[in-house]
Amino acid sequence: LYQLLPQDKSKPPMVWHWIPVFGSAAAYGQNPIKFFFDCREKYGNVFSFILLGRRVTVALGPEGNNFVLGGKHTLLSAEDAYTHLTTPVFGKDVVYDCPNEMLMEQKKFVKFGLRADNFRAYVGMIEDEVVQFMNNDASFRIWPMNDINEWGTFDVLHAMSEITILTASRTLQGKEVRSQIDKSYAQVYADLDGGFTPLHWLLPNLPLESYRKRDAAHKKISDLYIDILRKRRENPSDEQEHDMIASLMNQKYRSGKILEDHEIAHIMIALLMAGQHTSSASGSWTLLHIADRPDIGEALYKEQVENFLQPDGTWRQMQYEDIKTLPVLDSVIRETLRMHPPIHSIMRKVREPIPVPRTLASPSEDGTYVVPKGDYVFSSAAVSQVDPRYWKNPMEWDPSRWIDPEGMAAQAYKQYDDENGAKVDFGFGLVSKGTESPYQPFGAGRHRCIGEQFAYLQLGTVITTLIRRLEFRLEGKFPAPDYNTLIVLPKKPRNIMYRRRKFD
Ligand code: HEM
Protein backbone atom coordinates (compact mmCIF):
# COMPACT_ATOMS: atom_id res chain seq x y z
CA LEU A 1 0.00 0.00 0.00
CA TYR A 2 2.92 2.33 0.64
CA GLN A 3 3.36 2.43 -3.11
CA LEU A 4 0.03 4.29 -3.37
CA LEU A 5 1.31 7.09 -1.13
CA PRO A 6 2.85 10.12 -2.86
CA GLN A 7 6.38 9.17 -3.91
CA ASP A 8 9.55 11.10 -3.12
CA LYS A 9 9.98 13.00 -6.38
CA SER A 10 13.73 13.23 -6.00
CA LYS A 11 14.11 9.45 -6.21
CA PRO A 12 13.76 7.58 -9.53
CA PRO A 13 10.29 6.01 -10.01
CA MET A 14 9.84 2.68 -8.23
CA VAL A 15 8.58 -0.30 -10.26
CA TRP A 16 5.22 -1.46 -8.96
CA HIS A 17 5.37 -4.80 -7.10
CA TRP A 18 2.91 -6.88 -5.08
CA ILE A 19 5.16 -8.57 -2.53
CA PRO A 20 7.34 -6.39 -0.28
CA VAL A 21 10.99 -7.49 -0.01
CA PHE A 22 10.58 -10.01 -2.85
CA GLY A 23 9.78 -7.08 -5.14
CA SER A 24 10.33 -7.67 -8.86
CA ALA A 25 12.70 -10.61 -8.36
CA ALA A 26 10.59 -12.99 -10.46
CA ALA A 27 10.23 -10.70 -13.49
CA TYR A 28 13.91 -9.68 -13.38
CA GLY A 29 15.12 -13.24 -12.80
CA GLN A 30 13.06 -14.77 -15.59
CA ASN A 31 13.98 -12.32 -18.30
CA PRO A 32 15.88 -9.19 -17.28
CA ILE A 33 15.94 -7.83 -20.83
CA LYS A 34 12.16 -7.96 -21.22
CA PHE A 35 11.73 -6.60 -17.70
CA PHE A 36 14.01 -3.63 -18.45
CA PHE A 37 12.33 -2.86 -21.80
CA ASP A 38 8.87 -3.07 -20.18
CA CYS A 39 9.95 -0.79 -17.33
CA ARG A 40 11.47 1.72 -19.74
CA GLU A 41 8.09 1.92 -21.50
CA LYS A 42 6.41 2.84 -18.21
CA TYR A 43 9.04 4.79 -16.29
CA GLY A 44 11.70 6.01 -18.73
CA ASN A 45 15.46 5.43 -18.83
CA VAL A 46 15.95 5.41 -15.06
CA PHE A 47 13.85 3.51 -12.54
CA SER A 48 14.27 1.54 -9.34
CA PHE A 49 13.04 -1.90 -8.35
CA ILE A 50 13.20 -4.17 -5.33
CA LEU A 51 15.26 -7.34 -5.64
CA LEU A 52 14.92 -9.51 -2.56
CA GLY A 53 15.25 -6.65 -0.11
CA ARG A 54 17.80 -4.69 -2.15
CA ARG A 55 16.96 -1.43 -3.89
CA VAL A 56 18.27 -1.45 -7.45
CA THR A 57 18.29 1.57 -9.77
CA VAL A 58 18.61 0.82 -13.46
CA ALA A 59 20.04 3.32 -15.97
CA LEU A 60 19.42 2.39 -19.62
CA GLY A 61 20.72 3.41 -23.03
CA PRO A 62 24.23 4.66 -23.92
CA GLU A 63 23.85 7.52 -21.47
CA GLY A 64 22.77 5.10 -18.76
CA ASN A 65 25.82 2.95 -19.52
CA ASN A 66 27.94 6.06 -19.16
CA PHE A 67 26.26 7.01 -15.87
CA VAL A 68 27.11 3.62 -14.33
CA LEU A 69 30.42 2.72 -15.99
CA GLY A 70 31.84 6.20 -16.39
CA GLY A 71 30.89 7.25 -12.84
CA LYS A 72 33.53 7.97 -10.20
CA HIS A 73 34.63 4.75 -8.54
CA THR A 74 34.64 6.50 -5.18
CA LEU A 75 30.86 7.02 -5.58
CA LEU A 76 29.92 3.89 -7.52
CA SER A 77 31.81 0.94 -6.16
CA ALA A 78 32.28 -2.39 -7.93
CA GLU A 79 33.90 -3.99 -4.90
CA ASP A 80 30.92 -3.17 -2.66
CA ALA A 81 28.63 -4.71 -5.28
CA TYR A 82 30.56 -7.94 -5.94
CA THR A 83 32.91 -8.80 -3.08
CA HIS A 84 30.50 -11.03 -1.12
CA LEU A 85 30.14 -13.23 -4.23
CA THR A 86 33.71 -13.17 -5.48
CA THR A 87 35.93 -13.21 -2.38
CA PRO A 88 34.93 -16.72 -1.18
CA VAL A 89 35.63 -17.97 -4.73
CA PHE A 90 38.72 -15.99 -5.79
CA GLY A 91 40.22 -15.52 -2.32
CA LYS A 92 41.69 -12.73 -0.21
CA ASP A 93 43.61 -9.62 -1.26
CA VAL A 94 42.75 -9.61 -4.96
CA VAL A 95 40.19 -8.07 -7.33
CA TYR A 96 37.30 -6.85 -5.11
CA ASP A 97 38.90 -7.85 -1.80
CA CYS A 98 41.40 -5.01 -1.96
CA PRO A 99 41.36 -1.25 -2.54
CA ASN A 100 40.48 -0.28 -6.10
CA GLU A 101 43.96 1.12 -6.76
CA MET A 102 45.40 -2.30 -5.99
CA LEU A 103 43.01 -3.96 -8.45
CA MET A 104 44.17 -1.49 -11.11
CA GLU A 105 47.77 -2.58 -10.50
CA GLN A 106 46.76 -6.25 -10.58
CA LYS A 107 45.05 -5.66 -13.94
CA LYS A 108 48.31 -4.18 -15.20
CA PHE A 109 50.21 -7.31 -14.09
CA VAL A 110 47.70 -9.47 -15.95
CA LYS A 111 47.88 -7.27 -19.06
CA PHE A 112 51.62 -7.87 -19.06
CA GLY A 113 50.85 -11.58 -19.40
CA LEU A 114 48.25 -11.00 -22.11
CA ARG A 115 50.83 -9.73 -24.58
CA ALA A 116 51.44 -10.44 -28.24
CA ASP A 117 54.42 -12.80 -27.91
CA ASN A 118 52.42 -15.03 -25.56
CA PHE A 119 49.38 -14.83 -27.83
CA ARG A 120 51.55 -15.93 -30.77
CA ALA A 121 52.43 -19.08 -28.87
CA TYR A 122 48.78 -19.77 -27.98
CA VAL A 123 47.23 -20.21 -31.46
CA GLY A 124 48.90 -23.55 -32.15
CA MET A 125 48.19 -24.78 -28.61
CA ILE A 126 44.50 -23.96 -28.90
CA GLU A 127 44.21 -25.63 -32.29
CA ASP A 128 45.93 -28.71 -30.93
CA GLU A 129 43.57 -28.91 -27.94
CA VAL A 130 40.47 -28.61 -30.16
CA VAL A 131 41.65 -31.39 -32.46
CA GLN A 132 42.50 -33.61 -29.48
CA PHE A 133 39.06 -32.92 -28.03
CA MET A 134 37.37 -33.92 -31.29
CA ASN A 135 39.37 -37.13 -31.29
CA ASN A 136 38.79 -38.07 -27.68
CA ASP A 137 35.56 -36.68 -26.28
CA ALA A 138 32.87 -39.33 -26.04
CA SER A 139 30.13 -36.92 -27.10
CA PHE A 140 32.02 -35.57 -30.05
CA ARG A 141 33.84 -38.27 -31.96
CA ILE A 142 34.34 -37.38 -35.57
CA TRP A 143 37.24 -39.67 -36.28
CA PRO A 144 36.76 -42.28 -37.48
CA MET A 145 33.71 -40.92 -39.18
CA ASN A 146 34.70 -41.89 -42.63
CA ASP A 147 31.41 -41.50 -44.37
CA ILE A 148 31.19 -37.83 -45.15
CA ASN A 149 27.42 -38.08 -45.40
CA GLU A 150 27.08 -39.22 -41.82
CA TRP A 151 25.76 -36.58 -39.40
CA GLY A 152 26.62 -36.64 -35.71
CA THR A 153 25.15 -34.47 -32.98
CA PHE A 154 26.49 -32.85 -29.81
CA ASP A 155 25.35 -30.60 -26.98
CA VAL A 156 27.01 -27.32 -27.84
CA LEU A 157 27.42 -26.02 -24.29
CA HIS A 158 29.01 -29.26 -23.14
CA ALA A 159 31.49 -29.16 -26.02
CA MET A 160 32.30 -25.47 -25.64
CA SER A 161 32.73 -25.68 -21.84
CA GLU A 162 35.21 -28.53 -22.25
CA ILE A 163 37.06 -26.85 -25.09
CA THR A 164 37.23 -23.56 -23.17
CA ILE A 165 38.74 -25.04 -20.03
CA LEU A 166 41.16 -27.21 -21.99
CA THR A 167 42.38 -24.33 -24.13
CA ALA A 168 42.52 -21.79 -21.28
CA SER A 169 44.46 -24.17 -19.07
CA ARG A 170 46.89 -25.13 -21.84
CA THR A 171 47.62 -21.44 -22.53
CA LEU A 172 46.98 -19.09 -19.59
CA GLN A 173 46.89 -21.49 -16.68
CA GLY A 174 50.02 -23.44 -17.58
CA LYS A 175 51.09 -27.01 -18.16
CA GLU A 176 50.78 -28.15 -14.54
CA VAL A 177 47.10 -27.15 -14.42
CA ARG A 178 46.52 -28.63 -17.89
CA SER A 179 47.93 -31.96 -16.75
CA GLN A 180 45.45 -32.05 -13.84
CA ILE A 181 42.37 -31.14 -15.88
CA ASP A 182 41.24 -34.67 -16.61
CA LYS A 183 41.90 -35.76 -13.04
CA SER A 184 41.15 -34.22 -9.66
CA TYR A 185 41.00 -30.64 -10.93
CA ALA A 186 37.75 -31.15 -12.85
CA GLN A 187 35.72 -32.00 -9.72
CA VAL A 188 37.30 -29.28 -7.60
CA TYR A 189 36.66 -26.77 -10.35
CA ALA A 190 33.02 -27.92 -10.55
CA ASP A 191 32.62 -27.41 -6.77
CA LEU A 192 34.14 -23.95 -6.92
CA ASP A 193 31.95 -23.07 -9.86
CA GLY A 194 28.91 -24.23 -7.89
CA GLY A 195 29.60 -21.28 -5.57
CA PHE A 196 29.46 -18.73 -8.36
CA THR A 197 25.73 -18.35 -8.93
CA PRO A 198 23.04 -15.65 -8.54
CA LEU A 199 21.98 -17.34 -5.27
CA HIS A 200 25.48 -16.82 -3.87
CA TRP A 201 25.32 -13.15 -4.86
CA LEU A 202 21.95 -12.74 -3.15
CA LEU A 203 22.73 -14.87 -0.09
CA PRO A 204 26.49 -15.17 0.32
CA ASN A 205 26.56 -17.42 3.36
CA LEU A 206 24.10 -20.22 3.94
CA PRO A 207 24.69 -23.48 5.83
CA LEU A 208 24.30 -25.46 2.60
CA GLU A 209 26.43 -28.14 0.99
CA SER A 210 27.26 -26.02 -2.07
CA TYR A 211 28.75 -23.30 0.17
CA ARG A 212 30.88 -25.82 2.07
CA LYS A 213 32.06 -27.38 -1.18
CA ARG A 214 32.88 -23.92 -2.58
CA ASP A 215 35.08 -23.12 0.42
CA ALA A 216 36.87 -26.47 0.35
CA ALA A 217 37.42 -26.20 -3.41
CA HIS A 218 38.83 -22.69 -3.07
CA LYS A 219 41.39 -23.96 -0.56
CA LYS A 220 42.37 -26.93 -2.73
CA ILE A 221 42.80 -24.90 -5.93
CA SER A 222 44.64 -22.13 -4.15
CA ASP A 223 47.05 -24.71 -2.63
CA LEU A 224 47.55 -26.23 -6.07
CA TYR A 225 48.76 -22.90 -7.52
CA ILE A 226 50.94 -22.20 -4.48
CA ASP A 227 52.49 -25.63 -4.93
CA ILE A 228 53.14 -24.91 -8.64
CA LEU A 229 54.85 -21.64 -7.70
CA ARG A 230 57.01 -23.37 -5.09
CA LYS A 231 58.06 -26.10 -7.51
CA ARG A 232 58.85 -23.63 -10.27
CA ARG A 233 61.04 -21.63 -7.90
CA GLU A 234 62.81 -24.77 -6.67
CA ASN A 235 63.41 -26.12 -10.17
CA PRO A 236 63.63 -23.20 -12.57
CA SER A 237 63.47 -24.45 -16.15
CA ASP A 238 65.31 -23.05 -19.14
CA GLU A 239 62.21 -23.43 -21.27
CA GLN A 240 60.31 -20.16 -21.64
CA GLU A 241 56.81 -20.49 -20.24
CA HIS A 242 54.14 -18.38 -21.92
CA ASP A 243 51.52 -18.80 -19.21
CA MET A 244 50.15 -16.25 -16.77
CA ILE A 245 51.83 -17.79 -13.73
CA ALA A 246 55.22 -17.08 -15.31
CA SER A 247 54.17 -13.49 -16.01
CA LEU A 248 52.88 -12.87 -12.50
CA MET A 249 55.91 -14.28 -10.67
CA ASN A 250 58.19 -11.55 -9.41
CA GLN A 251 55.75 -8.70 -10.12
CA LYS A 252 55.86 -5.79 -7.70
CA TYR A 253 53.33 -3.15 -6.72
CA ARG A 254 54.41 0.46 -7.13
CA SER A 255 54.97 0.54 -3.38
CA GLY A 256 57.75 -2.03 -3.85
CA LYS A 257 55.72 -4.83 -2.21
CA ILE A 258 56.04 -8.09 -4.13
CA LEU A 259 53.02 -9.95 -5.42
CA GLU A 260 52.79 -12.76 -2.91
CA ASP A 261 52.13 -16.38 -3.81
CA HIS A 262 48.61 -16.40 -2.38
CA GLU A 263 47.82 -13.28 -4.43
CA ILE A 264 49.11 -14.94 -7.61
CA ALA A 265 47.05 -18.04 -6.79
CA HIS A 266 43.92 -15.94 -6.24
CA ILE A 267 44.44 -13.90 -9.42
CA MET A 268 44.77 -17.18 -11.35
CA ILE A 269 41.45 -18.37 -9.91
CA ALA A 270 39.83 -15.03 -10.75
CA LEU A 271 41.02 -15.28 -14.36
CA LEU A 272 39.78 -18.83 -14.62
CA MET A 273 36.31 -17.82 -13.41
CA ALA A 274 36.24 -14.58 -15.47
CA GLY A 275 37.01 -16.39 -18.72
CA GLN A 276 35.37 -19.77 -18.42
CA HIS A 277 31.64 -19.09 -18.65
CA THR A 278 31.90 -15.90 -20.67
CA SER A 279 33.92 -17.63 -23.39
CA SER A 280 32.09 -20.95 -23.36
CA ALA A 281 28.72 -19.19 -23.56
CA SER A 282 29.96 -16.94 -26.39
CA GLY A 283 31.42 -19.92 -28.26
CA SER A 284 28.13 -21.80 -27.87
CA TRP A 285 25.99 -18.94 -29.15
CA THR A 286 28.41 -18.41 -32.05
CA LEU A 287 28.24 -22.04 -33.14
CA LEU A 288 24.46 -22.10 -32.74
CA HIS A 289 24.12 -19.12 -35.07
CA ILE A 290 26.57 -20.60 -37.57
CA ALA A 291 24.57 -23.85 -37.51
CA ASP A 292 21.38 -21.87 -38.03
CA ARG A 293 22.88 -19.99 -40.99
CA PRO A 294 24.82 -22.48 -43.17
CA ASP A 295 25.51 -19.66 -45.67
CA ILE A 296 27.57 -17.88 -43.02
CA GLY A 297 29.28 -21.15 -42.07
CA GLU A 298 30.30 -21.42 -45.72
CA ALA A 299 31.50 -17.79 -45.81
CA LEU A 300 33.71 -18.55 -42.81
CA TYR A 301 35.04 -21.68 -44.48
CA LYS A 302 35.71 -19.77 -47.70
CA GLU A 303 37.63 -17.14 -45.75
CA GLN A 304 39.80 -19.92 -44.31
CA VAL A 305 40.35 -21.53 -47.71
CA GLU A 306 41.33 -18.21 -49.30
CA ASN A 307 43.79 -17.31 -46.57
CA PHE A 308 45.21 -20.58 -45.32
CA LEU A 309 44.76 -23.48 -47.73
CA GLN A 310 48.10 -24.22 -49.37
CA PRO A 311 48.58 -25.58 -52.92
CA ASP A 312 49.48 -29.01 -51.51
CA GLY A 313 46.09 -29.21 -49.80
CA THR A 314 47.35 -28.69 -46.23
CA TRP A 315 46.40 -25.80 -43.98
CA ARG A 316 48.84 -23.05 -43.14
CA GLN A 317 48.87 -22.51 -39.38
CA MET A 318 46.86 -19.41 -38.45
CA GLN A 319 48.95 -16.75 -36.69
CA TYR A 320 47.84 -14.34 -33.99
CA GLU A 321 48.20 -11.41 -36.40
CA ASP A 322 45.97 -13.20 -38.96
CA ILE A 323 43.00 -13.27 -36.62
CA LYS A 324 42.60 -9.50 -36.76
CA THR A 325 42.49 -9.55 -40.56
CA LEU A 326 39.60 -11.96 -41.07
CA PRO A 327 36.48 -9.80 -41.44
CA VAL A 328 33.95 -12.64 -41.61
CA LEU A 329 35.28 -14.29 -38.45
CA ASP A 330 35.55 -10.97 -36.65
CA SER A 331 32.02 -9.90 -37.56
CA VAL A 332 30.56 -13.29 -36.60
CA ILE A 333 32.03 -13.01 -33.08
CA ARG A 334 31.19 -9.31 -32.76
CA GLU A 335 27.59 -9.84 -33.84
CA THR A 336 27.16 -12.81 -31.49
CA LEU A 337 28.42 -10.71 -28.58
CA ARG A 338 25.94 -8.00 -29.58
CA MET A 339 22.96 -10.31 -29.29
CA HIS A 340 24.31 -12.46 -26.46
CA PRO A 341 26.57 -10.46 -24.17
CA PRO A 342 27.28 -13.02 -21.43
CA ILE A 343 26.87 -10.44 -18.63
CA HIS A 344 23.42 -8.84 -18.86
CA SER A 345 23.62 -6.55 -15.81
CA ILE A 346 26.73 -4.72 -14.65
CA MET A 347 26.48 -3.63 -11.04
CA ARG A 348 27.85 -0.94 -8.77
CA LYS A 349 26.92 0.09 -5.23
CA VAL A 350 26.22 3.72 -4.43
CA ARG A 351 28.48 5.15 -1.69
CA GLU A 352 27.13 8.72 -1.69
CA PRO A 353 23.82 10.07 -3.05
CA ILE A 354 24.38 10.66 -6.74
CA PRO A 355 22.37 12.95 -9.05
CA VAL A 356 21.15 11.58 -12.38
CA PRO A 357 22.07 13.82 -15.35
CA ARG A 358 18.92 15.58 -16.52
CA THR A 359 19.57 14.51 -20.10
CA LEU A 360 19.28 10.87 -18.99
CA ALA A 361 16.10 11.23 -16.92
CA SER A 362 14.43 13.83 -14.74
CA PRO A 363 11.16 14.10 -12.80
CA SER A 364 10.24 17.47 -14.33
CA GLU A 365 11.57 20.36 -16.40
CA ASP A 366 13.73 21.68 -13.62
CA GLY A 367 13.98 18.68 -11.25
CA THR A 368 16.73 16.09 -10.82
CA TYR A 369 16.62 12.52 -9.58
CA VAL A 370 19.09 11.53 -6.90
CA VAL A 371 20.02 7.85 -6.47
CA PRO A 372 20.28 7.24 -2.72
CA LYS A 373 23.33 5.87 -0.95
CA GLY A 374 23.08 2.09 -0.52
CA ASP A 375 21.29 1.48 -3.83
CA TYR A 376 22.76 -0.86 -6.38
CA VAL A 377 22.92 0.68 -9.86
CA PHE A 378 22.70 -1.56 -12.91
CA SER A 379 23.60 -0.84 -16.50
CA SER A 380 22.66 -3.27 -19.22
CA ALA A 381 24.51 -3.55 -22.51
CA ALA A 382 22.20 -6.49 -23.22
CA VAL A 383 19.41 -3.89 -23.60
CA SER A 384 21.30 -1.19 -25.53
CA GLN A 385 22.76 -3.81 -27.87
CA VAL A 386 19.30 -4.87 -29.08
CA ASP A 387 17.59 -1.52 -28.76
CA PRO A 388 15.76 -0.57 -31.98
CA ARG A 389 16.69 3.06 -31.24
CA TYR A 390 20.30 2.23 -32.17
CA TRP A 391 20.13 -0.89 -34.33
CA LYS A 392 18.17 -1.82 -37.41
CA ASN A 393 16.47 -5.21 -37.10
CA PRO A 394 18.15 -5.68 -33.73
CA MET A 395 16.86 -9.22 -33.20
CA GLU A 396 18.33 -10.42 -36.47
CA TRP A 397 21.80 -12.02 -36.25
CA ASP A 398 23.46 -10.30 -39.17
CA PRO A 399 27.29 -10.21 -39.09
CA SER A 400 27.29 -8.15 -42.29
CA ARG A 401 26.15 -5.12 -40.29
CA TRP A 402 29.75 -4.91 -39.01
CA ILE A 403 31.37 -5.21 -42.41
CA ASP A 404 29.38 -3.23 -44.92
CA PRO A 405 30.26 0.47 -44.54
CA GLU A 406 26.82 1.35 -45.83
CA GLY A 407 25.26 -1.41 -43.76
CA MET A 408 22.80 -1.27 -40.94
CA ALA A 409 25.26 -0.64 -38.14
CA ALA A 410 26.97 2.17 -40.03
CA GLN A 411 23.62 3.83 -40.64
CA ALA A 412 22.53 3.41 -37.07
CA TYR A 413 25.79 4.93 -35.83
CA LYS A 414 25.47 7.88 -38.11
CA GLN A 415 21.95 8.55 -36.94
CA TYR A 416 23.06 8.28 -33.32
CA ASP A 417 26.08 10.51 -33.91
CA ASP A 418 23.92 13.13 -35.62
CA GLU A 419 21.55 13.17 -32.69
CA ASN A 420 24.23 13.16 -30.02
CA GLY A 421 27.03 15.26 -31.40
CA ALA A 422 29.24 12.40 -32.65
CA LYS A 423 30.73 11.60 -29.28
CA VAL A 424 30.20 7.87 -29.34
CA ASP A 425 32.84 5.21 -29.87
CA PHE A 426 31.04 2.30 -31.48
CA GLY A 427 33.85 -0.13 -31.09
CA PHE A 428 35.07 -0.70 -34.60
CA GLY A 429 38.47 -2.31 -34.47
CA LEU A 430 39.37 -4.81 -31.84
CA VAL A 431 38.90 -2.63 -28.81
CA SER A 432 36.09 -0.26 -27.93
CA LYS A 433 36.61 1.97 -24.95
CA GLY A 434 33.70 4.38 -24.87
CA THR A 435 31.64 4.43 -21.70
CA GLU A 436 28.77 6.00 -23.66
CA SER A 437 28.45 3.36 -26.30
CA PRO A 438 25.41 1.14 -26.92
CA TYR A 439 27.88 -1.69 -27.69
CA GLN A 440 29.68 -2.86 -24.55
CA PRO A 441 29.92 -6.65 -24.28
CA PHE A 442 33.24 -6.19 -22.43
CA GLY A 443 32.03 -3.34 -20.22
CA ALA A 444 33.72 0.06 -20.22
CA GLY A 445 35.67 2.42 -18.03
CA ARG A 446 37.82 1.48 -15.07
CA HIS A 447 36.51 -2.05 -14.70
CA ARG A 448 36.54 -2.85 -18.39
CA CYS A 449 37.50 -6.38 -19.36
CA ILE A 450 41.17 -7.02 -20.00
CA GLY A 451 40.44 -10.47 -21.42
CA GLU A 452 38.86 -9.23 -24.68
CA GLN A 453 41.83 -9.91 -26.92
CA PHE A 454 42.42 -13.31 -25.37
CA ALA A 455 38.72 -14.12 -25.79
CA TYR A 456 38.84 -13.15 -29.48
CA LEU A 457 41.95 -15.24 -29.96
CA GLN A 458 40.47 -18.23 -28.17
CA LEU A 459 37.04 -18.03 -29.82
CA GLY A 460 38.52 -17.27 -33.24
CA THR A 461 40.92 -20.20 -33.14
CA VAL A 462 38.32 -22.63 -31.78
CA ILE A 463 35.71 -21.66 -34.38
CA THR A 464 38.12 -21.79 -37.32
CA THR A 465 39.63 -25.11 -36.22
CA LEU A 466 36.12 -26.56 -36.20
CA ILE A 467 34.91 -24.88 -39.39
CA ARG A 468 37.93 -26.13 -41.38
CA ARG A 469 36.89 -29.68 -40.61
CA LEU A 470 33.13 -29.68 -40.10
CA GLU A 471 29.80 -28.42 -41.40
CA PHE A 472 27.08 -27.57 -38.90
CA ARG A 473 23.28 -27.55 -38.84
CA LEU A 474 20.85 -26.79 -36.06
CA GLU A 475 19.10 -29.93 -34.85
CA GLY A 476 15.91 -28.32 -33.57
CA LYS A 477 14.65 -24.83 -32.84
CA PHE A 478 17.12 -22.08 -31.91
CA PRO A 479 17.43 -22.30 -28.10
CA ALA A 480 16.09 -19.55 -25.84
CA PRO A 481 18.39 -17.81 -23.36
CA ASP A 482 18.49 -19.02 -19.76
CA TYR A 483 18.86 -16.10 -17.35
CA ASN A 484 18.97 -18.19 -14.17
CA THR A 485 22.73 -18.42 -14.23
CA LEU A 486 25.21 -15.54 -13.77
CA ILE A 487 26.10 -15.83 -17.44
CA VAL A 488 23.37 -16.06 -20.09
CA LEU A 489 23.44 -19.61 -21.49
CA PRO A 490 21.41 -21.37 -24.21
CA LYS A 491 18.61 -23.51 -22.75
CA LYS A 492 18.38 -27.22 -23.52
CA PRO A 493 17.91 -28.76 -26.06
CA ARG A 494 20.90 -27.06 -27.71
CA ASN A 495 22.13 -29.77 -30.02
CA ILE A 496 24.10 -29.11 -33.15
CA MET A 497 24.45 -31.59 -36.01
CA TYR A 498 27.84 -31.84 -37.64
CA ARG A 499 29.36 -33.61 -40.58
CA ARG A 500 32.90 -33.96 -41.80
CA ARG A 501 33.88 -31.74 -44.71
CA LYS A 502 34.79 -33.37 -47.98
CA PHE A 503 38.19 -31.76 -48.40
CA ASP A 504 39.71 -31.78 -44.98
C1 HEM B 1 35.71 -7.48 -16.69
C2 HEM B 1 33.00 -9.46 -20.22
C3 HEM B 1 36.45 -12.80 -21.00
C4 HEM B 1 39.01 -11.01 -17.30
C5 HEM B 1 34.68 -7.75 -17.56
C6 HEM B 1 33.47 -6.97 -17.67
C7 HEM B 1 32.71 -7.52 -18.65
C8 HEM B 1 33.43 -8.66 -19.17
C9 HEM B 1 31.34 -7.06 -19.12
C10 HEM B 1 33.13 -5.72 -16.85
C11 HEM B 1 32.53 -6.06 -15.50
C12 HEM B 1 32.15 -4.84 -14.70
O1 HEM B 1 32.36 -3.71 -15.13
O2 HEM B 1 31.60 -5.02 -13.60
C13 HEM B 1 33.73 -10.52 -20.75
C14 HEM B 1 33.34 -11.28 -21.92
C15 HEM B 1 34.31 -12.22 -22.14
C16 HEM B 1 35.31 -12.04 -21.11
C17 HEM B 1 32.08 -11.03 -22.74
C18 HEM B 1 34.44 -13.27 -23.21
C19 HEM B 1 33.69 -13.36 -24.28
C20 HEM B 1 37.44 -12.59 -20.07
C21 HEM B 1 38.66 -13.37 -20.00
C22 HEM B 1 39.38 -12.87 -18.95
C23 HEM B 1 38.60 -11.77 -18.37
C24 HEM B 1 39.03 -14.49 -20.95
C25 HEM B 1 40.71 -13.29 -18.43
C26 HEM B 1 41.65 -13.83 -19.12
C27 HEM B 1 38.35 -9.88 -16.84
C28 HEM B 1 38.88 -9.00 -15.82
C29 HEM B 1 37.94 -7.97 -15.64
C30 HEM B 1 36.85 -8.26 -16.57
C31 HEM B 1 40.20 -9.16 -15.06
C32 HEM B 1 38.09 -6.74 -14.77
C33 HEM B 1 37.21 -6.68 -13.58
C34 HEM B 1 37.25 -5.32 -12.93
O3 HEM B 1 38.08 -4.47 -13.24
O4 HEM B 1 36.40 -5.10 -12.07
N1 HEM B 1 34.64 -8.79 -18.49
N2 HEM B 1 34.91 -11.01 -20.30
N3 HEM B 1 37.43 -11.65 -19.08
N4 HEM B 1 37.13 -9.41 -17.28
FE1 HEM B 1 36.09 -10.15 -18.84
mmCIF file of C-alpha atoms in Angstrom, residues 162 165-166 169 175-191 220-221 224:
data_model
loop_
_atom_site.group_PDB
_atom_site.id
_atom_site.type_symbol
_atom_site.label_atom_id
_atom_site.label_comp_id
_atom_site.label_asym_id
_atom_site.label_seq_id
_atom_site.Cartn_x
_atom_site.Cartn_y
_atom_site.Cartn_z
ATOM 1 C CA GLU A 162 35.207 -28.528 -22.249
ATOM 2 C CA ILE A 165 38.737 -25.038 -20.026
ATOM 3 C CA LEU A 166 41.155 -27.214 -21.993
ATOM 4 C CA SER A 169 44.458 -24.168 -19.073
ATOM 5 C CA LYS A 175 51.089 -27.012 -18.163
ATOM 6 C CA GLU A 176 50.782 -28.154 -14.542
ATOM 7 C CA VAL A 177 47.100 -27.154 -14.422
ATOM 8 C CA ARG A 178 46.515 -28.625 -17.892
ATOM 9 C CA SER A 179 47.934 -31.961 -16.755
ATOM 10 C CA GLN A 180 45.450 -32.053 -13.843
ATOM 11 C CA ILE A 181 42.372 -31.137 -15.875
ATOM 12 C CA ASP A 182 41.235 -34.668 -16.608
ATOM 13 C CA LYS A 183 41.895 -35.762 -13.043
ATOM 14 C CA SER A 184 41.147 -34.222 -9.657
ATOM 15 C CA TYR A 185 41.000 -30.643 -10.928
ATOM 16 C CA ALA A 186 37.748 -31.148 -12.845
ATOM 17 C CA GLN A 187 35.722 -32.004 -9.717
ATOM 18 C CA VAL A 188 37.304 -29.283 -7.599
ATOM 19 C CA TYR A 189 36.661 -26.772 -10.347
ATOM 20 C CA ALA A 190 33.016 -27.921 -10.547
ATOM 21 C CA ASP A 191 32.624 -27.407 -6.765
ATOM 22 C CA LYS A 220 42.372 -26.929 -2.734
ATOM 23 C CA ILE A 221 42.803 -24.904 -5.934
ATOM 24 C CA LEU A 224 47.549 -26.233 -6.070
#
